[in-house]
Amino acid sequence: MMSSPASPPLVTTVAELRDALGPVRREGKRIGLVPTMGALHDGHLSLVLASQSECDFTVVTIFVNPSQFGPGEDLARYPRPLARDLELLAGSADLAFAPGESEVYPPGFATWVEVGSVAQPLEGAFRLGHFRGVATVVLKLFNMVGPDVAYFGQKDYQQSLVIRRMVADLNLPIRVRVCPIVREPDGLAMSSRNAYLSPDERRRAAVLSQGLGVAAGAVAQGERDAARVAAKVRETILAAGPISIDYIAVADPETLEPVASIRGPALVALAVRIGSTRLIDNAILEPP
Ligand code: PAF
């Protein structure tokens, strides 16, 4: 009888993590890091599989980082199904690191990473201090693990730009890989926050990717005016019923500066609230 693969070993302190990784590094193995906040889904697992196929040893970190949540956001209700997460990592990750809050932010902690212009618009404008928390914890995780390659999802497009900027500006010897968005069969981008949606909200949430599809369709048919593209996305989303839109932006995919006319690849990014759940999604528009 074939036995099913075991969950990866779990460590919870930086000292244990370094003990576990010492021999791996001495053997010259290439270490891949997948930073997560847990509540794993197929989007996370696609990153773990990318690391497994490109690296010799894959570390998955699971830490719900309080410093990237603003007041009134969902820190308290963010799901934390650690045992299930470890089961999902069986056969793909080599080590799981799930530190407690005081391991990452010990008393007296007072050093923060502020990334410049790419962290300002879009999510940065709606979630003040969010990217300061993300950049700080990701730099700490990089320093704790010492990966050769780190994997992030394109769903958090702006986050991946912020991290790439930080890696370049701080000369970190780490390759950042951004992997495609994984979607549910109806197009909804996978997210741990989808679990908050009621059945009716979940049905309505499919309109986000439909809106992005409308944008791509308009550009494919020759529309070049970014404001008209954004208006079509807005119209599509609002037709699905009560959804409140934080932003729908058409922006330069590298700088995130607003684009008026779509002449080359452009990012269309959006954030909405459906009931009490905030969702984001994006796509790159490529004029033919
Ligand atoms: O994308 C996430 O899940 C988080 O922002 C990250 C990168 C794990 C940092 O807490």
PDB file of C-alpha atoms and ligand atoms in Angstrom:
ATOM      1  CA  MET A   1       0.000   0.000   0.000  1.00  0.00           C
ATOM      2  CA  MET A   2       1.321   3.461  -0.910  1.00  0.00           C
ATOM      3  CA  SER A   3       1.561   5.775   2.099  1.00  0.00           C
ATOM      4  CA  SER A   4       0.450   9.374   1.574  1.00  0.00           C
ATOM      5  CA  PRO A   5       3.162  12.056   1.811  1.00  0.00           C
ATOM      6  CA  ALA A   6       3.774  13.568   5.242  1.00  0.00           C
ATOM      7  CA  SER A   7       3.228  17.228   6.108  1.00  0.00           C
ATOM      8  CA  PRO A   8       6.462  19.237   6.209  1.00  0.00           C
ATOM      9  CA  PRO A   9       8.162  19.696   9.584  1.00  0.00           C
ATOM     10  CA  LEU A  10       6.919  22.815  11.372  1.00  0.00           C
ATOM     11  CA  VAL A  11       9.244  25.238  13.152  1.00  0.00           C
ATOM     12  CA  THR A  12       8.093  28.295  15.063  1.00  0.00           C
ATOM     13  CA  THR A  13      11.272  30.119  16.096  1.00  0.00           C
ATOM     14  CA  VAL A  14      14.009  31.782  14.053  1.00  0.00           C
ATOM     15  CA  ALA A  15      16.621  29.694  15.880  1.00  0.00           C
ATOM     16  CA  GLU A  16      14.895  26.430  14.854  1.00  0.00           C
ATOM     17  CA  LEU A  17      14.488  27.730  11.315  1.00  0.00           C
ATOM     18  CA  ARG A  18      18.209  28.524  11.032  1.00  0.00           C
ATOM     19  CA  ASP A  19      19.131  25.126  12.526  1.00  0.00           C
ATOM     20  CA  ALA A  20      16.949  23.397   9.947  1.00  0.00           C
ATOM     21  CA  LEU A  21      18.306  25.442   7.023  1.00  0.00           C
ATOM     22  CA  GLY A  22      22.014  25.330   7.964  1.00  0.00           C
ATOM     23  CA  PRO A  23      22.699  21.864   6.490  1.00  0.00           C
ATOM     24  CA  VAL A  24      20.535  22.646   3.432  1.00  0.00           C
ATOM     25  CA  ARG A  25      22.628  25.709   2.664  1.00  0.00           C
ATOM     26  CA  ARG A  26      25.926  23.884   3.356  1.00  0.00           C
ATOM     27  CA  GLU A  27      24.920  21.266   0.771  1.00  0.00           C
ATOM     28  CA  GLY A  28      24.638  24.124  -1.754  1.00  0.00           C
ATOM     29  CA  LYS A  29      20.923  23.590  -2.240  1.00  0.00           C
ATOM     30  CA  ARG A  30      18.820  26.306  -3.847  1.00  0.00           C
ATOM     31  CA  ILE A  31      16.216  27.525  -1.355  1.00  0.00           C
ATOM     32  CA  GLY A  32      12.779  28.719  -2.479  1.00  0.00           C
ATOM     33  CA  LEU A  33      10.569  30.790  -0.162  1.00  0.00           C
ATOM     34  CA  VAL A  34       6.792  31.112  -0.378  1.00  0.00           C
ATOM     35  CA  PRO A  35       5.652  33.727   2.149  1.00  0.00           C
ATOM     36  CA  THR A  36       1.960  33.353   3.061  1.00  0.00           C
ATOM     37  CA  MET A  37      -0.529  34.344   5.722  1.00  0.00           C
ATOM     38  CA  GLY A  38      -1.938  30.805   5.716  1.00  0.00           C
ATOM     39  CA  ALA A  39      -5.534  29.776   4.893  1.00  0.00           C
ATOM     40  CA  LEU A  40      -3.872  28.197   1.883  1.00  0.00           C
ATOM     41  CA  HIS A  41      -5.653  27.654  -1.426  1.00  0.00           C
ATOM     42  CA  ASP A  42      -4.643  26.561  -4.916  1.00  0.00           C
ATOM     43  CA  GLY A  43      -3.154  30.001  -5.610  1.00  0.00           C
ATOM     44  CA  HIS A  44      -0.627  29.493  -2.802  1.00  0.00           C
ATOM     45  CA  LEU A  45      -0.076  25.883  -3.838  1.00  0.00           C
ATOM     46  CA  SER A  46       0.804  27.000  -7.390  1.00  0.00           C
ATOM     47  CA  LEU A  47       3.623  29.082  -5.841  1.00  0.00           C
ATOM     48  CA  VAL A  48       4.787  26.125  -3.756  1.00  0.00           C
ATOM     49  CA  LEU A  49       4.794  23.905  -6.856  1.00  0.00           C
ATOM     50  CA  ALA A  50       6.757  26.535  -8.823  1.00  0.00           C
ATOM     51  CA  SER A  51       9.326  26.607  -6.017  1.00  0.00           C
ATOM     52  CA  GLN A  52       9.406  22.825  -5.820  1.00  0.00           C
ATOM     53  CA  SER A  53      10.137  22.565  -9.537  1.00  0.00           C
ATOM     54  CA  GLU A  54      12.752  25.374  -9.629  1.00  0.00           C
ATOM     55  CA  CYS A  55      14.496  24.963  -6.248  1.00  0.00           C
ATOM     56  CA  ASP A  56      15.933  22.095  -4.195  1.00  0.00           C
ATOM     57  CA  PHE A  57      14.250  23.030  -0.909  1.00  0.00           C
ATOM     58  CA  THR A  58      11.001  24.921  -0.361  1.00  0.00           C
ATOM     59  CA  VAL A  59      10.160  26.873   2.783  1.00  0.00           C
ATOM     60  CA  VAL A  60       6.574  28.080   3.280  1.00  0.00           C
ATOM     61  CA  THR A  61       6.066  30.741   5.928  1.00  0.00           C
ATOM     62  CA  ILE A  62       2.663  31.134   7.568  1.00  0.00           C
ATOM     63  CA  PHE A  63       2.254  34.363   9.511  1.00  0.00           C
ATOM     64  CA  VAL A  64      -0.756  36.662   9.698  1.00  0.00           C
ATOM     65  CA  ASN A  65       1.235  39.880   9.804  1.00  0.00           C
ATOM     66  CA  PRO A  66      -0.544  42.376  12.084  1.00  0.00           C
ATOM     67  CA  SER A  67       1.449  45.358  10.815  1.00  0.00           C
ATOM     68  CA  GLN A  68      -0.083  45.192   7.333  1.00  0.00           C
ATOM     69  CA  PHE A  69      -3.677  45.452   8.632  1.00  0.00           C
ATOM     70  CA  GLY A  70      -5.125  48.894   9.312  1.00  0.00           C
ATOM     71  CA  PRO A  71      -7.546  49.745  12.107  1.00  0.00           C
ATOM     72  CA  GLY A  72     -10.992  48.317  11.290  1.00  0.00           C
ATOM     73  CA  GLU A  73      -9.570  45.758   8.825  1.00  0.00           C
ATOM     74  CA  ASP A  74      -9.987  41.983   9.162  1.00  0.00           C
ATOM     75  CA  LEU A  75      -6.957  41.034  11.307  1.00  0.00           C
ATOM     76  CA  ALA A  76      -9.084  39.458  14.066  1.00  0.00           C
ATOM     77  CA  ARG A  77     -11.262  37.389  11.746  1.00  0.00           C
ATOM     78  CA  TYR A  78      -8.513  36.400   9.271  1.00  0.00           C
ATOM     79  CA  PRO A  79      -8.693  32.563   9.080  1.00  0.00           C
ATOM     80  CA  ARG A  80      -5.870  30.628  10.780  1.00  0.00           C
ATOM     81  CA  PRO A  81      -6.379  26.907   9.934  1.00  0.00           C
ATOM     82  CA  LEU A  82      -2.764  25.856  10.631  1.00  0.00           C
ATOM     83  CA  ALA A  83      -3.356  22.081  10.851  1.00  0.00           C
ATOM     84  CA  ARG A  84      -5.199  22.074   7.515  1.00  0.00           C
ATOM     85  CA  ASP A  85      -2.521  24.254   5.905  1.00  0.00           C
ATOM     86  CA  LEU A  86       0.175  21.790   6.927  1.00  0.00           C
ATOM     87  CA  GLU A  87      -1.842  18.922   5.441  1.00  0.00           C
ATOM     88  CA  LEU A  88      -2.174  20.843   2.172  1.00  0.00           C
ATOM     89  CA  LEU A  89       1.598  21.267   2.038  1.00  0.00           C
ATOM     90  CA  ALA A  90       2.243  17.513   2.293  1.00  0.00           C
ATOM     91  CA  GLY A  91       4.472  16.351  -0.534  1.00  0.00           C
ATOM     92  CA  SER A  92       5.343  19.838  -1.813  1.00  0.00           C
ATOM     93  CA  ALA A  93       6.959  21.989   0.908  1.00  0.00           C
ATOM     94  CA  ASP A  94      10.092  20.854   2.759  1.00  0.00           C
ATOM     95  CA  LEU A  95       9.681  23.069   5.808  1.00  0.00           C
ATOM     96  CA  ALA A  96       6.937  25.245   7.292  1.00  0.00           C
ATOM     97  CA  PHE A  97       7.747  28.258   9.466  1.00  0.00           C
ATOM     98  CA  ALA A  98       4.837  29.625  11.504  1.00  0.00           C
ATOM     99  CA  PRO A  99       6.220  32.075  14.054  1.00  0.00           C
ATOM    100  CA  GLY A 100       4.172  33.706  16.783  1.00  0.00           C
ATOM    101  CA  GLU A 101       3.749  37.475  16.795  1.00  0.00           C
ATOM    102  CA  SER A 102       6.424  38.118  19.449  1.00  0.00           C
ATOM    103  CA  GLU A 103       8.979  36.100  17.449  1.00  0.00           C
ATOM    104  CA  VAL A 104       8.583  38.526  14.528  1.00  0.00           C
ATOM    105  CA  TYR A 105       7.907  41.704  16.503  1.00  0.00           C
ATOM    106  CA  PRO A 106       9.681  41.327  19.852  1.00  0.00           C
ATOM    107  CA  PRO A 107       9.201  44.035  22.483  1.00  0.00           C
ATOM    108  CA  GLY A 108      11.032  47.208  21.443  1.00  0.00           C
ATOM    109  CA  PHE A 109      10.719  46.508  17.705  1.00  0.00           C
ATOM    110  CA  ALA A 110      11.151  49.882  15.958  1.00  0.00           C
ATOM    111  CA  THR A 111      12.541  49.475  12.429  1.00  0.00           C
ATOM    112  CA  TRP A 112      10.333  49.801   9.354  1.00  0.00           C
ATOM    113  CA  VAL A 113      10.794  49.613   5.592  1.00  0.00           C
ATOM    114  CA  GLU A 114       9.105  52.353   3.529  1.00  0.00           C
ATOM    115  CA  VAL A 115       9.049  51.784  -0.227  1.00  0.00           C
ATOM    116  CA  GLY A 116       8.541  54.909  -2.363  1.00  0.00           C
ATOM    117  CA  SER A 117       6.240  55.754  -5.257  1.00  0.00           C
ATOM    118  CA  VAL A 118       4.964  52.281  -6.276  1.00  0.00           C
ATOM    119  CA  ALA A 119       3.586  51.862  -2.750  1.00  0.00           C
ATOM    120  CA  GLN A 120       1.598  55.123  -2.818  1.00  0.00           C
ATOM    121  CA  PRO A 121      -1.395  54.779  -5.204  1.00  0.00           C
ATOM    122  CA  LEU A 122      -4.182  52.144  -5.410  1.00  0.00           C
ATOM    123  CA  GLU A 123      -3.925  49.867  -2.334  1.00  0.00           C
ATOM    124  CA  GLY A 124      -1.459  52.287  -0.742  1.00  0.00           C
ATOM    125  CA  ALA A 125      -4.034  55.085  -0.881  1.00  0.00           C
ATOM    126  CA  PHE A 126      -6.883  52.963   0.510  1.00  0.00           C
ATOM    127  CA  ARG A 127      -4.864  50.981   3.079  1.00  0.00           C
ATOM    128  CA  LEU A 128      -2.555  53.485   4.748  1.00  0.00           C
ATOM    129  CA  GLY A 129       0.577  51.830   6.133  1.00  0.00           C
ATOM    130  CA  HIS A 130      -0.258  48.493   4.458  1.00  0.00           C
ATOM    131  CA  PHE A 131       2.856  48.285   2.288  1.00  0.00           C
ATOM    132  CA  ARG A 132       5.099  49.474   5.127  1.00  0.00           C
ATOM    133  CA  GLY A 133       3.899  46.405   7.036  1.00  0.00           C
ATOM    134  CA  VAL A 134       4.269  44.128   3.991  1.00  0.00           C
ATOM    135  CA  ALA A 135       7.765  45.350   3.057  1.00  0.00           C
ATOM    136  CA  THR A 136       8.957  45.122   6.656  1.00  0.00           C
ATOM    137  CA  VAL A 137       7.727  41.589   7.252  1.00  0.00           C
ATOM    138  CA  VAL A 138       8.906  40.357   3.843  1.00  0.00           C
ATOM    139  CA  LEU A 139      12.396  41.779   4.432  1.00  0.00           C
ATOM    140  CA  LYS A 140      12.420  40.097   7.858  1.00  0.00           C
ATOM    141  CA  LEU A 141      11.306  36.775   6.328  1.00  0.00           C
ATOM    142  CA  PHE A 142      14.016  37.131   3.651  1.00  0.00           C
ATOM    143  CA  ASN A 143      16.614  37.700   6.396  1.00  0.00           C
ATOM    144  CA  MET A 144      15.315  34.800   8.485  1.00  0.00           C
ATOM    145  CA  VAL A 145      15.164  32.268   5.616  1.00  0.00           C
ATOM    146  CA  GLY A 146      17.887  33.534   3.233  1.00  0.00           C
ATOM    147  CA  PRO A 147      16.157  32.241   0.085  1.00  0.00           C
ATOM    148  CA  ASP A 148      17.623  32.195  -3.417  1.00  0.00           C
ATOM    149  CA  VAL A 149      14.178  32.703  -4.966  1.00  0.00           C
ATOM    150  CA  ALA A 150      10.950  34.077  -3.457  1.00  0.00           C
ATOM    151  CA  TYR A 151       7.512  33.443  -4.940  1.00  0.00           C
ATOM    152  CA  PHE A 152       4.547  35.845  -4.996  1.00  0.00           C
ATOM    153  CA  GLY A 153       1.194  35.832  -6.765  1.00  0.00           C
ATOM    154  CA  GLN A 154       0.133  38.303  -9.427  1.00  0.00           C
ATOM    155  CA  LYS A 155      -3.197  38.795  -7.667  1.00  0.00           C
ATOM    156  CA  ASP A 156      -1.359  41.155  -5.305  1.00  0.00           C
ATOM    157  CA  TYR A 157       0.171  42.918  -8.301  1.00  0.00           C
ATOM    158  CA  GLN A 158       1.142  46.096  -6.472  1.00  0.00           C
ATOM    159  CA  GLN A 159       2.651  44.063  -3.626  1.00  0.00           C
ATOM    160  CA  SER A 160       4.907  42.284  -6.117  1.00  0.00           C
ATOM    161  CA  LEU A 161       6.094  45.660  -7.487  1.00  0.00           C
ATOM    162  CA  VAL A 162       6.756  46.921  -3.959  1.00  0.00           C
ATOM    163  CA  ILE A 163       8.822  43.827  -3.182  1.00  0.00           C
ATOM    164  CA  ARG A 164      10.728  43.966  -6.455  1.00  0.00           C
ATOM    165  CA  ARG A 165      11.527  47.644  -5.746  1.00  0.00           C
ATOM    166  CA  MET A 166      12.713  46.800  -2.224  1.00  0.00           C
ATOM    167  CA  VAL A 167      14.882  43.911  -3.475  1.00  0.00           C
ATOM    168  CA  ALA A 168      16.506  46.148  -6.107  1.00  0.00           C
ATOM    169  CA  ASP A 169      16.959  49.170  -3.835  1.00  0.00           C
ATOM    170  CA  LEU A 170      18.392  47.191  -0.908  1.00  0.00           C
ATOM    171  CA  ASN A 171      20.627  44.941  -3.089  1.00  0.00           C
ATOM    172  CA  LEU A 172      19.021  41.775  -1.783  1.00  0.00           C
ATOM    173  CA  PRO A 173      20.524  38.700  -3.506  1.00  0.00           C
ATOM    174  CA  ILE A 174      17.081  37.182  -4.112  1.00  0.00           C
ATOM    175  CA  ARG A 175      15.212  36.499  -7.347  1.00  0.00           C
ATOM    176  CA  VAL A 176      11.536  37.464  -7.144  1.00  0.00           C
ATOM    177  CA  ARG A 177       9.191  35.285  -9.180  1.00  0.00           C
ATOM    178  CA  VAL A 178       5.620  36.467  -9.752  1.00  0.00           C
ATOM    179  CA  CYS A 179       3.258  33.644 -10.732  1.00  0.00           C
ATOM    180  CA  PRO A 180      -0.087  33.941 -12.572  1.00  0.00           C
ATOM    181  CA  ILE A 181      -3.400  34.421 -10.781  1.00  0.00           C
ATOM    182  CA  VAL A 182      -5.223  31.149 -10.091  1.00  0.00           C
ATOM    183  CA  ARG A 183      -8.979  31.472 -10.610  1.00  0.00           C
ATOM    184  CA  GLU A 184     -12.095  29.550  -9.602  1.00  0.00           C
ATOM    185  CA  PRO A 185     -14.093  28.030 -12.498  1.00  0.00           C
ATOM    186  CA  ASP A 186     -16.316  31.168 -12.645  1.00  0.00           C
ATOM    187  CA  GLY A 187     -13.245  33.422 -12.852  1.00  0.00           C
ATOM    188  CA  LEU A 188     -13.057  34.656  -9.245  1.00  0.00           C
ATOM    189  CA  ALA A 189      -9.394  35.065  -8.276  1.00  0.00           C
ATOM    190  CA  MET A 190      -8.525  32.698  -5.431  1.00  0.00           C
ATOM    191  CA  SER A 191      -8.098  34.503  -2.120  1.00  0.00           C
ATOM    192  CA  SER A 192      -8.242  33.501   1.523  1.00  0.00           C
ATOM    193  CA  ARG A 193     -10.807  36.296   1.919  1.00  0.00           C
ATOM    194  CA  ASN A 194     -13.276  34.579  -0.458  1.00  0.00           C
ATOM    195  CA  ALA A 195     -14.221  32.444   2.567  1.00  0.00           C
ATOM    196  CA  TYR A 196     -15.959  35.494   4.086  1.00  0.00           C
ATOM    197  CA  LEU A 197     -18.473  35.736   1.205  1.00  0.00           C
ATOM    198  CA  SER A 198     -22.071  34.587   1.713  1.00  0.00           C
ATOM    199  CA  PRO A 199     -23.408  32.358  -1.121  1.00  0.00           C
ATOM    200  CA  ASP A 200     -25.116  35.357  -2.728  1.00  0.00           C
ATOM    201  CA  GLU A 201     -22.008  37.548  -2.419  1.00  0.00           C
ATOM    202  CA  ARG A 202     -19.885  34.723  -3.790  1.00  0.00           C
ATOM    203  CA  ARG A 203     -22.112  34.566  -6.909  1.00  0.00           C
ATOM    204  CA  ARG A 204     -21.831  38.332  -7.374  1.00  0.00           C
ATOM    205  CA  ALA A 205     -18.031  38.249  -6.925  1.00  0.00           C
ATOM    206  CA  ALA A 206     -17.633  36.517 -10.305  1.00  0.00           C
ATOM    207  CA  VAL A 207     -18.346  39.903 -11.893  1.00  0.00           C
ATOM    208  CA  LEU A 208     -14.853  41.167 -11.025  1.00  0.00           C
ATOM    209  CA  SER A 209     -13.101  38.933 -13.524  1.00  0.00           C
ATOM    210  CA  GLN A 210     -15.969  39.534 -15.980  1.00  0.00           C
ATOM    211  CA  GLY A 211     -15.221  43.265 -15.688  1.00  0.00           C
ATOM    212  CA  LEU A 212     -11.557  42.609 -16.456  1.00  0.00           C
ATOM    213  CA  GLY A 213     -12.652  40.492 -19.432  1.00  0.00           C
ATOM    214  CA  VAL A 214     -14.781  43.399 -20.693  1.00  0.00           C
ATOM    215  CA  ALA A 215     -11.724  45.658 -20.432  1.00  0.00           C
ATOM    216  CA  ALA A 216      -9.589  43.185 -22.402  1.00  0.00           C
ATOM    217  CA  GLY A 217     -12.366  42.809 -24.992  1.00  0.00           C
ATOM    218  CA  ALA A 218     -12.691  46.583 -25.421  1.00  0.00           C
ATOM    219  CA  VAL A 219      -8.924  46.961 -25.923  1.00  0.00           C
ATOM    220  CA  ALA A 220      -8.889  44.031 -28.369  1.00  0.00           C
ATOM    221  CA  GLN A 221     -11.605  45.836 -30.369  1.00  0.00           C
ATOM    222  CA  GLY A 222      -9.541  49.002 -30.617  1.00  0.00           C
ATOM    223  CA  GLU A 223     -10.577  51.053 -27.572  1.00  0.00           C
ATOM    224  CA  ARG A 224      -7.510  53.018 -26.431  1.00  0.00           C
ATOM    225  CA  ASP A 225      -9.086  55.500 -24.043  1.00  0.00           C
ATOM    226  CA  ALA A 226      -8.319  54.353 -20.481  1.00  0.00           C
ATOM    227  CA  ALA A 227     -11.199  56.305 -18.924  1.00  0.00           C
ATOM    228  CA  ARG A 228     -13.697  54.640 -21.291  1.00  0.00           C
ATOM    229  CA  VAL A 229     -12.210  51.206 -20.534  1.00  0.00           C
ATOM    230  CA  ALA A 230     -12.493  51.860 -16.771  1.00  0.00           C
ATOM    231  CA  ALA A 231     -16.097  53.073 -17.259  1.00  0.00           C
ATOM    232  CA  LYS A 232     -17.023  49.807 -19.000  1.00  0.00           C
ATOM    233  CA  VAL A 233     -15.529  47.805 -16.112  1.00  0.00           C
ATOM    234  CA  ARG A 234     -17.459  49.937 -13.596  1.00  0.00           C
ATOM    235  CA  GLU A 235     -20.725  49.483 -15.515  1.00  0.00           C
ATOM    236  CA  THR A 236     -20.220  45.696 -15.665  1.00  0.00           C
ATOM    237  CA  ILE A 237     -19.493  45.455 -11.940  1.00  0.00           C
ATOM    238  CA  LEU A 238     -22.355  47.681 -10.812  1.00  0.00           C
ATOM    239  CA  ALA A 239     -24.824  45.676 -12.933  1.00  0.00           C
ATOM    240  CA  ALA A 240     -24.223  42.698 -10.599  1.00  0.00           C
ATOM    241  CA  GLY A 241     -25.972  44.386  -7.655  1.00  0.00           C
ATOM    242  CA  PRO A 242     -24.731  45.996  -4.477  1.00  0.00           C
ATOM    243  CA  ILE A 243     -20.943  46.275  -4.771  1.00  0.00           C
ATOM    244  CA  SER A 244     -19.010  49.291  -3.611  1.00  0.00           C
ATOM    245  CA  ILE A 245     -15.985  50.189  -5.726  1.00  0.00           C
ATOM    246  CA  ASP A 246     -12.821  51.516  -4.044  1.00  0.00           C
ATOM    247  CA  TYR A 247     -11.038  52.013  -7.364  1.00  0.00           C
ATOM    248  CA  ILE A 248     -10.784  50.848 -10.955  1.00  0.00           C
ATOM    249  CA  ALA A 249      -7.465  52.042 -12.348  1.00  0.00           C
ATOM    250  CA  VAL A 250      -5.663  51.766 -15.651  1.00  0.00           C
ATOM    251  CA  ALA A 251      -1.982  52.271 -14.944  1.00  0.00           C
ATOM    252  CA  ASP A 252       1.540  51.762 -16.185  1.00  0.00           C
ATOM    253  CA  PRO A 253       2.453  48.177 -15.162  1.00  0.00           C
ATOM    254  CA  GLU A 254       5.907  49.210 -13.875  1.00  0.00           C
ATOM    255  CA  THR A 255       5.359  52.620 -12.256  1.00  0.00           C
ATOM    256  CA  LEU A 256       1.601  52.448 -11.530  1.00  0.00           C
ATOM    257  CA  GLU A 257       1.223  55.970 -12.889  1.00  0.00           C
ATOM    258  CA  PRO A 258      -2.207  56.514 -14.440  1.00  0.00           C
ATOM    259  CA  VAL A 259      -2.400  55.871 -18.174  1.00  0.00           C
ATOM    260  CA  ALA A 260      -4.689  58.027 -20.332  1.00  0.00           C
ATOM    261  CA  SER A 261      -4.238  56.224 -23.628  1.00  0.00           C
ATOM    262  CA  ILE A 262      -3.508  52.494 -23.894  1.00  0.00           C
ATOM    263  CA  ARG A 263      -0.665  52.217 -26.410  1.00  0.00           C
ATOM    264  CA  GLY A 264       1.308  49.364 -24.813  1.00  0.00           C
ATOM    265  CA  PRO A 265       0.752  46.877 -21.979  1.00  0.00           C
ATOM    266  CA  ALA A 266      -1.357  48.499 -19.244  1.00  0.00           C
ATOM    267  CA  LEU A 267      -2.459  47.257 -15.853  1.00  0.00           C
ATOM    268  CA  VAL A 268      -6.156  47.347 -15.043  1.00  0.00           C
ATOM    269  CA  ALA A 269      -6.512  46.926 -11.287  1.00  0.00           C
ATOM    270  CA  LEU A 270      -9.582  47.106  -9.095  1.00  0.00           C
ATOM    271  CA  ALA A 271     -10.663  46.857  -5.483  1.00  0.00           C
ATOM    272  CA  VAL A 272     -14.264  46.481  -4.360  1.00  0.00           C
ATOM    273  CA  ARG A 273     -16.268  45.707  -1.270  1.00  0.00           C
ATOM    274  CA  ILE A 274     -18.983  43.096  -1.394  1.00  0.00           C
ATOM    275  CA  GLY A 275     -20.777  43.176   1.941  1.00  0.00           C
ATOM    276  CA  SER A 276     -17.983  43.337   4.514  1.00  0.00           C
ATOM    277  CA  THR A 277     -15.401  41.670   2.245  1.00  0.00           C
ATOM    278  CA  ARG A 278     -12.806  43.631   0.320  1.00  0.00           C
ATOM    279  CA  LEU A 279     -11.556  41.946  -2.861  1.00  0.00           C
ATOM    280  CA  ILE A 280      -8.884  42.929  -5.405  1.00  0.00           C
ATOM    281  CA  ASP A 281      -8.165  41.692  -8.919  1.00  0.00           C
ATOM    282  CA  ASN A 282      -6.171  42.801 -11.950  1.00  0.00           C
ATOM    283  CA  ALA A 283      -5.122  41.977 -15.489  1.00  0.00           C
ATOM    284  CA  ILE A 284      -2.601  43.220 -17.988  1.00  0.00           C
ATOM    285  CA  LEU A 285      -4.234  44.712 -21.070  1.00  0.00           C
ATOM    286  CA  GLU A 286      -2.249  44.131 -24.241  1.00  0.00           C
ATOM    287  CA  PRO A 287      -3.341  46.150 -27.259  1.00  0.00           C
ATOM    288  CA  PRO A 288      -2.897  44.003 -30.381  1.00  0.00           C
TER     289      PRO A 288
HETATM  290  O1  PAF B   1       0.565  38.191   0.209  1.00  0.00           O
HETATM  291  C1  PAF B   1       0.533  37.869   1.427  1.00  0.00           C
HETATM  292  O2  PAF B   1      -0.038  36.859   1.810  1.00  0.00           O
HETATM  293  C2  PAF B   1       1.230  38.771   2.430  1.00  0.00           C
HETATM  294  O3  PAF B   1       1.108  40.111   2.097  1.00  0.00           O
HETATM  295  C3  PAF B   1       2.700  38.383   2.663  1.00  0.00           C
HETATM  296  C4  PAF B   1       3.524  38.568   1.389  1.00  0.00           C
HETATM  297  C5  PAF B   1       2.796  36.945   3.127  1.00  0.00           C
HETATM  298  C6  PAF B   1       3.309  39.283   3.745  1.00  0.00           C
HETATM  299  O4  PAF B   1       2.640  39.144   4.947  1.00  0.00           O
END
